[in-house]
mmCIF file of C-alpha atoms in Angstrom:
data_model
loop_
_atom_site.group_PDB
_atom_site.id
_atom_site.type_symbol
_atom_site.label_atom_id
_atom_site.label_comp_id
_atom_site.label_asym_id
_atom_site.label_seq_id
_atom_site.Cartn_x
_atom_site.Cartn_y
_atom_site.Cartn_z
ATOM 1 C CA MET A 1 123.283 158.106 124.735
ATOM 2 C CA ALA A 2 123.392 154.310 126.411
ATOM 3 C CA LEU A 3 121.799 151.928 123.588
ATOM 4 C CA HIS A 4 118.839 151.171 126.214
ATOM 5 C CA ALA A 5 118.783 154.656 127.966
ATOM 6 C CA CYS A 6 114.932 154.614 127.016
ATOM 7 C CA LYS A 7 112.907 154.050 129.814
ATOM 8 C CA LEU A 8 109.751 153.228 127.255
ATOM 9 C CA CYS A 9 109.880 151.120 124.040
ATOM 10 C CA HIS A 10 112.295 151.107 121.672
ATOM 11 C CA ILE A 11 111.910 148.129 117.877
ATOM 12 C CA ALA A 12 113.771 145.004 118.905
ATOM 13 C CA LEU A 13 115.807 143.451 115.753
ATOM 14 C CA ASP A 14 116.825 139.690 117.122
ATOM 15 C CA GLY A 15 118.992 137.728 114.986
ATOM 16 C CA VAL A 16 117.580 138.979 111.654
ATOM 17 C CA SER A 17 118.646 137.386 108.819
ATOM 18 C CA VAL A 18 117.784 137.611 105.327
ATOM 19 C CA THR A 19 119.207 134.827 102.257
ATOM 20 C CA ARG A 20 118.159 135.124 98.265
ATOM 21 C CA ASN A 21 119.650 132.570 95.987
ATOM 22 C CA GLY A 22 121.513 130.702 98.911
ATOM 23 C CA GLN A 23 123.207 134.883 99.130
ATOM 24 C CA ASN A 24 123.901 136.230 102.154
ATOM 25 C CA LEU A 25 122.162 138.983 102.404
ATOM 26 C CA LEU A 26 122.072 140.016 106.018
ATOM 27 C CA HIS A 27 123.456 138.075 108.516
ATOM 28 C CA ASP A 28 122.645 138.325 112.457
ATOM 29 C CA VAL A 29 121.251 141.908 112.416
ATOM 30 C CA SER A 30 120.777 142.638 116.167
ATOM 31 C CA MET A 31 119.861 146.087 117.449
ATOM 32 C CA HIS A 32 117.004 148.482 118.981
ATOM 33 C CA ILE A 33 115.739 150.900 117.234
ATOM 34 C CA HIS A 34 115.025 153.503 120.309
ATOM 35 C CA CYS A 35 112.181 155.891 120.363
ATOM 36 C CA GLY A 36 113.329 159.339 121.758
ATOM 37 C CA GLN A 37 116.375 158.830 119.344
ATOM 38 C CA LEU A 38 117.631 159.242 116.651
ATOM 39 C CA THR A 39 119.837 156.593 114.618
ATOM 40 C CA VAL A 40 121.604 156.285 111.761
ATOM 41 C CA LEU A 41 122.430 153.748 109.766
ATOM 42 C CA ILE A 42 125.855 153.601 107.824
ATOM 43 C CA GLY A 43 128.451 151.114 105.583
ATOM 44 C CA GLN A 44 128.781 150.788 102.117
ATOM 45 C CA ASN A 45 127.317 150.442 99.301
ATOM 46 C CA GLY A 46 126.283 146.655 99.153
ATOM 47 C CA ALA A 47 126.365 146.168 103.422
ATOM 48 C CA GLY A 48 122.409 146.496 103.908
ATOM 49 C CA LYS A 49 121.088 148.724 104.925
ATOM 50 C CA THR A 50 118.324 149.028 101.977
ATOM 51 C CA THR A 51 118.050 144.560 103.353
ATOM 52 C CA LEU A 52 117.279 145.796 106.873
ATOM 53 C CA ILE A 53 114.528 149.006 105.883
ATOM 54 C CA ARG A 54 113.091 146.368 103.437
ATOM 55 C CA ALA A 55 112.565 144.231 106.225
ATOM 56 C CA LEU A 56 111.488 146.490 108.597
ATOM 57 C CA LEU A 57 108.625 147.039 106.927
ATOM 58 C CA GLY A 58 107.728 144.323 106.146
ATOM 59 C CA GLU A 59 108.801 143.246 101.949
ATOM 60 C CA ILE A 60 110.891 140.488 102.325
ATOM 61 C CA PRO A 61 110.973 137.761 104.520
ATOM 62 C CA HIS A 62 113.607 137.736 107.275
ATOM 63 C CA GLY A 63 114.211 134.697 109.586
ATOM 64 C CA GLY A 64 115.318 136.158 113.457
ATOM 65 C CA ASN A 65 112.583 138.426 114.750
ATOM 66 C CA ILE A 66 111.929 142.259 114.806
ATOM 67 C CA LEU A 67 109.786 143.153 117.510
ATOM 68 C CA HIS A 68 108.379 146.381 119.325
ATOM 69 C CA GLU A 69 108.658 146.416 123.236
ATOM 70 C CA ASP A 70 107.650 148.299 125.607
ATOM 71 C CA GLY A 71 111.073 149.368 129.079
ATOM 72 C CA MET A 72 110.015 145.811 130.727
ATOM 73 C CA GLY A 73 109.987 144.072 127.129
ATOM 74 C CA ARG A 74 107.175 143.507 127.017
ATOM 75 C CA SER A 75 105.758 143.230 123.326
ATOM 76 C CA ILE A 76 103.338 145.285 121.536
ATOM 77 C CA PRO A 77 101.571 144.521 118.462
ATOM 78 C CA HIS A 78 100.884 146.147 115.191
ATOM 79 C CA LEU A 79 104.232 148.370 115.535
ATOM 80 C CA ARG A 80 102.707 151.654 112.590
ATOM 81 C CA THR A 81 105.391 152.309 110.457
ATOM 82 C CA GLY A 82 106.223 155.260 108.227
ATOM 83 C CA TYR A 83 108.529 155.769 106.060
ATOM 84 C CA VAL A 84 109.933 158.530 103.372
ATOM 85 C CA PRO A 85 111.832 157.803 100.452
ATOM 86 C CA GLN A 86 114.970 158.364 99.093
ATOM 87 C CA HIS A 87 113.211 159.398 96.035
ATOM 88 C CA LEU A 88 109.966 160.043 94.432
ATOM 89 C CA GLU A 89 109.317 159.168 91.105
ATOM 90 C CA PHE A 90 106.487 160.643 89.530
ATOM 91 C CA ASP A 91 105.334 162.889 85.959
ATOM 92 C CA ARG A 92 107.006 166.961 87.373
ATOM 93 C CA ASP A 93 104.789 167.692 84.689
ATOM 94 C CA MET A 94 101.411 166.845 86.298
ATOM 95 C CA PRO A 95 98.525 169.507 87.119
ATOM 96 C CA VAL A 96 98.595 168.559 91.152
ATOM 97 C CA THR A 97 99.244 171.086 93.801
ATOM 98 C CA VAL A 98 100.642 169.826 96.815
ATOM 99 C CA ASN A 99 97.501 169.905 98.281
ATOM 100 C CA ASP A 100 95.906 168.173 96.476
ATOM 101 C CA PHE A 101 98.663 165.241 96.531
ATOM 102 C CA MET A 102 98.481 165.495 99.737
ATOM 103 C CA ALA A 103 94.255 164.937 99.460
ATOM 104 C CA SER A 104 94.824 162.248 97.698
ATOM 105 C CA ALA A 105 96.293 160.312 100.698
ATOM 106 C CA PHE A 106 94.772 161.559 103.424
ATOM 107 C CA SER A 107 90.652 160.635 101.354
ATOM 108 C CA ARG A 108 89.191 158.520 99.616
ATOM 109 C CA ARG A 109 87.916 160.717 97.449
ATOM 110 C CA PRO A 110 88.983 162.051 93.873
ATOM 111 C CA VAL A 111 90.540 165.202 94.373
ATOM 112 C CA TRP A 112 88.700 166.260 90.925
ATOM 113 C CA THR A 113 85.768 166.193 92.192
ATOM 114 C CA GLY A 114 86.574 168.818 95.333
ATOM 115 C CA ILE A 115 88.394 168.590 98.721
ATOM 116 C CA SER A 116 87.037 168.263 102.491
ATOM 117 C CA LYS A 117 86.974 171.245 104.547
ATOM 118 C CA LYS A 118 88.364 168.176 107.013
ATOM 119 C CA THR A 119 90.976 167.003 104.191
ATOM 120 C CA LYS A 120 91.414 170.476 103.988
ATOM 121 C CA GLN A 121 92.374 170.983 107.811
ATOM 122 C CA LYS A 122 94.322 168.212 107.680
ATOM 123 C CA VAL A 123 97.099 168.740 104.906
ATOM 124 C CA ARG A 124 96.598 172.010 106.553
ATOM 125 C CA GLN A 125 97.757 170.494 110.028
ATOM 126 C CA ALA A 126 99.699 167.567 108.366
ATOM 127 C CA LEU A 127 102.394 170.104 106.293
ATOM 128 C CA SER A 128 102.271 172.583 109.453
ATOM 129 C CA MET A 129 104.373 170.334 110.689
ATOM 130 C CA VAL A 130 106.800 169.656 109.261
ATOM 131 C CA GLN A 131 107.952 174.096 108.506
ATOM 132 C CA ALA A 132 105.848 173.177 105.012
ATOM 133 C CA ASP A 133 103.245 174.789 105.837
ATOM 134 C CA ASP A 134 103.484 178.037 102.383
ATOM 135 C CA ILE A 135 103.892 175.180 99.862
ATOM 136 C CA GLY A 136 100.417 174.265 99.414
ATOM 137 C CA ASN A 137 99.302 175.541 96.576
ATOM 138 C CA HIS A 138 102.345 175.262 95.337
ATOM 139 C CA PRO A 139 102.873 172.994 92.466
ATOM 140 C CA LEU A 140 104.109 169.171 92.959
ATOM 141 C CA GLY A 141 106.014 169.396 89.826
ATOM 142 C CA ARG A 142 107.808 173.014 91.077
ATOM 143 C CA CYS A 143 108.818 172.130 93.647
ATOM 144 C CA SER A 144 113.027 171.679 95.205
ATOM 145 C CA GLY A 145 113.730 168.345 96.275
ATOM 146 C CA GLY A 146 113.675 169.638 100.637
ATOM 147 C CA GLU A 147 110.217 170.711 99.504
ATOM 148 C CA ILE A 148 109.042 166.936 98.607
ATOM 149 C CA GLN A 149 110.940 165.743 100.877
ATOM 150 C CA ARG A 150 109.026 167.406 103.387
ATOM 151 C CA VAL A 151 105.706 166.961 101.571
ATOM 152 C CA LEU A 152 106.847 163.262 102.292
ATOM 153 C CA LEU A 153 107.466 162.674 105.961
ATOM 154 C CA ALA A 154 103.938 164.507 105.992
ATOM 155 C CA LEU A 155 103.015 162.353 104.489
ATOM 156 C CA ALA A 156 105.046 159.595 106.737
ATOM 157 C CA LEU A 157 103.392 160.633 109.644
ATOM 158 C CA ASN A 158 99.609 160.724 109.006
ATOM 159 C CA PRO A 159 98.736 158.141 110.859
ATOM 160 C CA ALA A 160 101.261 158.919 113.746
ATOM 161 C CA PRO A 161 105.032 155.734 113.392
ATOM 162 C CA ASP A 162 106.382 153.834 116.161
ATOM 163 C CA LEU A 163 109.148 153.990 113.444
ATOM 164 C CA LEU A 164 109.918 156.410 111.110
ATOM 165 C CA VAL A 165 112.515 155.414 108.268
ATOM 166 C CA LEU A 166 114.145 158.003 106.370
ATOM 167 C CA ASP A 167 115.845 155.763 102.946
ATOM 168 C CA GLU A 168 118.842 159.042 102.704
ATOM 169 C CA PRO A 169 116.260 161.567 102.541
ATOM 170 C CA VAL A 170 118.801 163.980 101.760
ATOM 171 C CA SER A 171 120.419 163.415 98.285
ATOM 172 C CA GLY A 172 120.840 166.033 96.402
ATOM 173 C CA MET A 173 119.642 168.463 98.301
ATOM 174 C CA ASP A 174 121.068 171.632 98.706
ATOM 175 C CA GLN A 175 122.534 173.045 101.985
ATOM 176 C CA ASN A 176 119.638 174.843 103.063
ATOM 177 C CA GLY A 177 117.126 172.855 102.823
ATOM 178 C CA LEU A 178 118.686 169.544 104.053
ATOM 179 C CA ARG A 179 119.521 171.843 107.722
ATOM 180 C CA LEU A 180 115.740 172.525 107.316
ATOM 181 C CA PHE A 181 114.605 168.729 107.152
ATOM 182 C CA LEU A 182 117.292 167.240 109.682
ATOM 183 C CA ASP A 183 115.865 170.350 111.929
ATOM 184 C CA THR A 184 112.866 169.385 111.704
ATOM 185 C CA VAL A 185 112.945 165.449 112.260
ATOM 186 C CA GLN A 186 115.261 166.619 115.024
ATOM 187 C CA GLU A 187 112.650 168.433 116.697
ATOM 188 C CA LEU A 188 110.194 165.543 115.865
ATOM 189 C CA LYS A 189 111.788 163.399 117.626
ATOM 190 C CA LYS A 190 111.924 165.600 121.058
ATOM 191 C CA THR A 191 108.315 166.785 120.106
ATOM 192 C CA HIS A 192 106.259 163.129 119.644
ATOM 193 C CA HIS A 193 108.854 161.044 121.071
ATOM 194 C CA MET A 194 109.026 158.695 117.950
ATOM 195 C CA ALA A 195 111.987 155.986 117.040
ATOM 196 C CA ILE A 196 113.963 157.983 114.396
ATOM 197 C CA LEU A 197 116.502 155.097 111.971
ATOM 198 C CA LEU A 198 118.284 157.329 109.586
ATOM 199 C CA VAL A 199 120.520 155.760 106.955
ATOM 200 C CA SER A 200 122.812 158.362 105.784
ATOM 201 C CA HIS A 201 125.704 158.362 103.804
ATOM 202 C CA ASP A 202 127.239 161.550 105.142
ATOM 203 C CA LEU A 203 129.347 161.172 107.624
ATOM 204 C CA ASN A 204 129.218 165.200 108.861
ATOM 205 C CA LEU A 205 125.860 164.767 109.235
ATOM 206 C CA VAL A 206 125.724 161.668 110.985
ATOM 207 C CA ARG A 207 128.170 162.815 113.802
ATOM 208 C CA GLU A 208 125.885 166.266 114.224
ATOM 209 C CA TYR A 209 122.808 164.839 114.078
ATOM 210 C CA ALA A 210 122.905 161.195 115.278
ATOM 211 C CA ASP A 211 122.028 159.949 119.071
ATOM 212 C CA HIS A 212 123.075 156.745 118.199
ATOM 213 C CA VAL A 213 125.168 155.569 115.070
ATOM 214 C CA VAL A 214 124.813 151.644 113.401
ATOM 215 C CA LEU A 215 127.631 150.388 111.157
ATOM 216 C CA LEU A 216 126.471 147.773 109.025
ATOM 217 C CA ASP A 217 127.930 145.541 106.770
ATOM 218 C CA LYS A 218 125.666 142.057 106.260
ATOM 219 C CA THR A 219 126.039 142.452 109.693
ATOM 220 C CA VAL A 220 126.425 144.172 112.727
ATOM 221 C CA LEU A 221 130.335 145.490 113.580
ATOM 222 C CA CYS A 222 129.968 148.152 115.575
ATOM 223 C CA GLN A 223 127.314 150.741 116.854
ATOM 224 C CA GLY A 224 127.213 153.127 119.828
ATOM 225 C CA ARG A 225 127.683 156.762 120.399
ATOM 226 C CA PRO A 226 128.428 158.627 116.791
ATOM 227 C CA ASP A 227 132.101 159.679 118.056
ATOM 228 C CA ALA A 228 132.873 155.396 120.259
ATOM 229 C CA VAL A 229 131.804 154.578 116.608
ATOM 230 C CA PHE A 230 133.896 156.781 114.256
ATOM 231 C CA GLU A 231 137.128 156.168 116.435
ATOM 232 C CA SER A 232 136.625 152.316 116.310
ATOM 233 C CA PRO A 233 138.774 149.927 114.588
ATOM 234 C CA GLU A 234 135.712 149.047 112.566
ATOM 235 C CA PHE A 235 134.777 152.086 110.905
ATOM 236 C CA ASP A 236 138.411 152.043 110.339
ATOM 237 C CA GLU A 237 138.435 148.760 108.213
ATOM 238 C CA VAL A 238 135.012 149.931 106.156
ATOM 239 C CA PHE A 239 135.332 153.602 105.820
ATOM 240 C CA ASN A 240 140.060 154.630 105.438
ATOM 241 C CA LYS A 241 141.026 151.539 104.278
ATOM 242 C CA THR A 242 139.096 151.110 100.907
ATOM 243 C CA ALA A 243 139.519 154.627 100.951
ATOM 244 C CA GLU A 244 142.995 154.042 100.832
ATOM 245 C CA GLY A 245 142.339 151.971 99.225
ATOM 246 C CA GLY A 246 140.781 153.427 96.054
ATOM 247 C CA LYS A 247 143.951 156.054 95.955
ATOM 248 C CA GLN A 248 146.631 152.776 95.151
#
């Protein structure tokens, strides 16, 4: 799919730069993340992927502009962003079910006082959206990595975001969990037409699932369809020659 194929909306990064302690962590990053597409960010460790995500989430100051625009290039205010981290750090011995965990995010009422019917329904709908209907009563600490990531995905989708950011969410998952998670993301892309940015080191998965790939090394080296990026001299320089150097 071409870079400017979307006629509806996109998140436009224009000359985004991040400097910390006199060091350039990102320089002149320009790219579009289109609605209805899965855009995948690739690059070696230290390429600035996490820094770019933090800039998108508004966690760190940056130069340049990050804009939510319609198909005519007009700004759309109040970009809503959902975020799924690589891991959830928590006490696995905590006596909390998936339903309790979800309800605590959806209601200001303490879970130990009871969960209202309205909140229970909202939790069921959220879990159903990510094909996790059957784990609501499971203790959170006994859930697999794939199940926990789907729970985090359900939270990231409420309220519905304009941009969904997935920071290596399938790292360490077994194949079944990995496929289920990514197939769920693909379905969300189609049915909700949201813009999705995925960070991944698994290049085979990138080739299979991505609509648009951005190769980053503190700036955008190359972007386009997966095959075009993987066959580019920039990709060869970053990945293949790095791998050869590591064997010496």
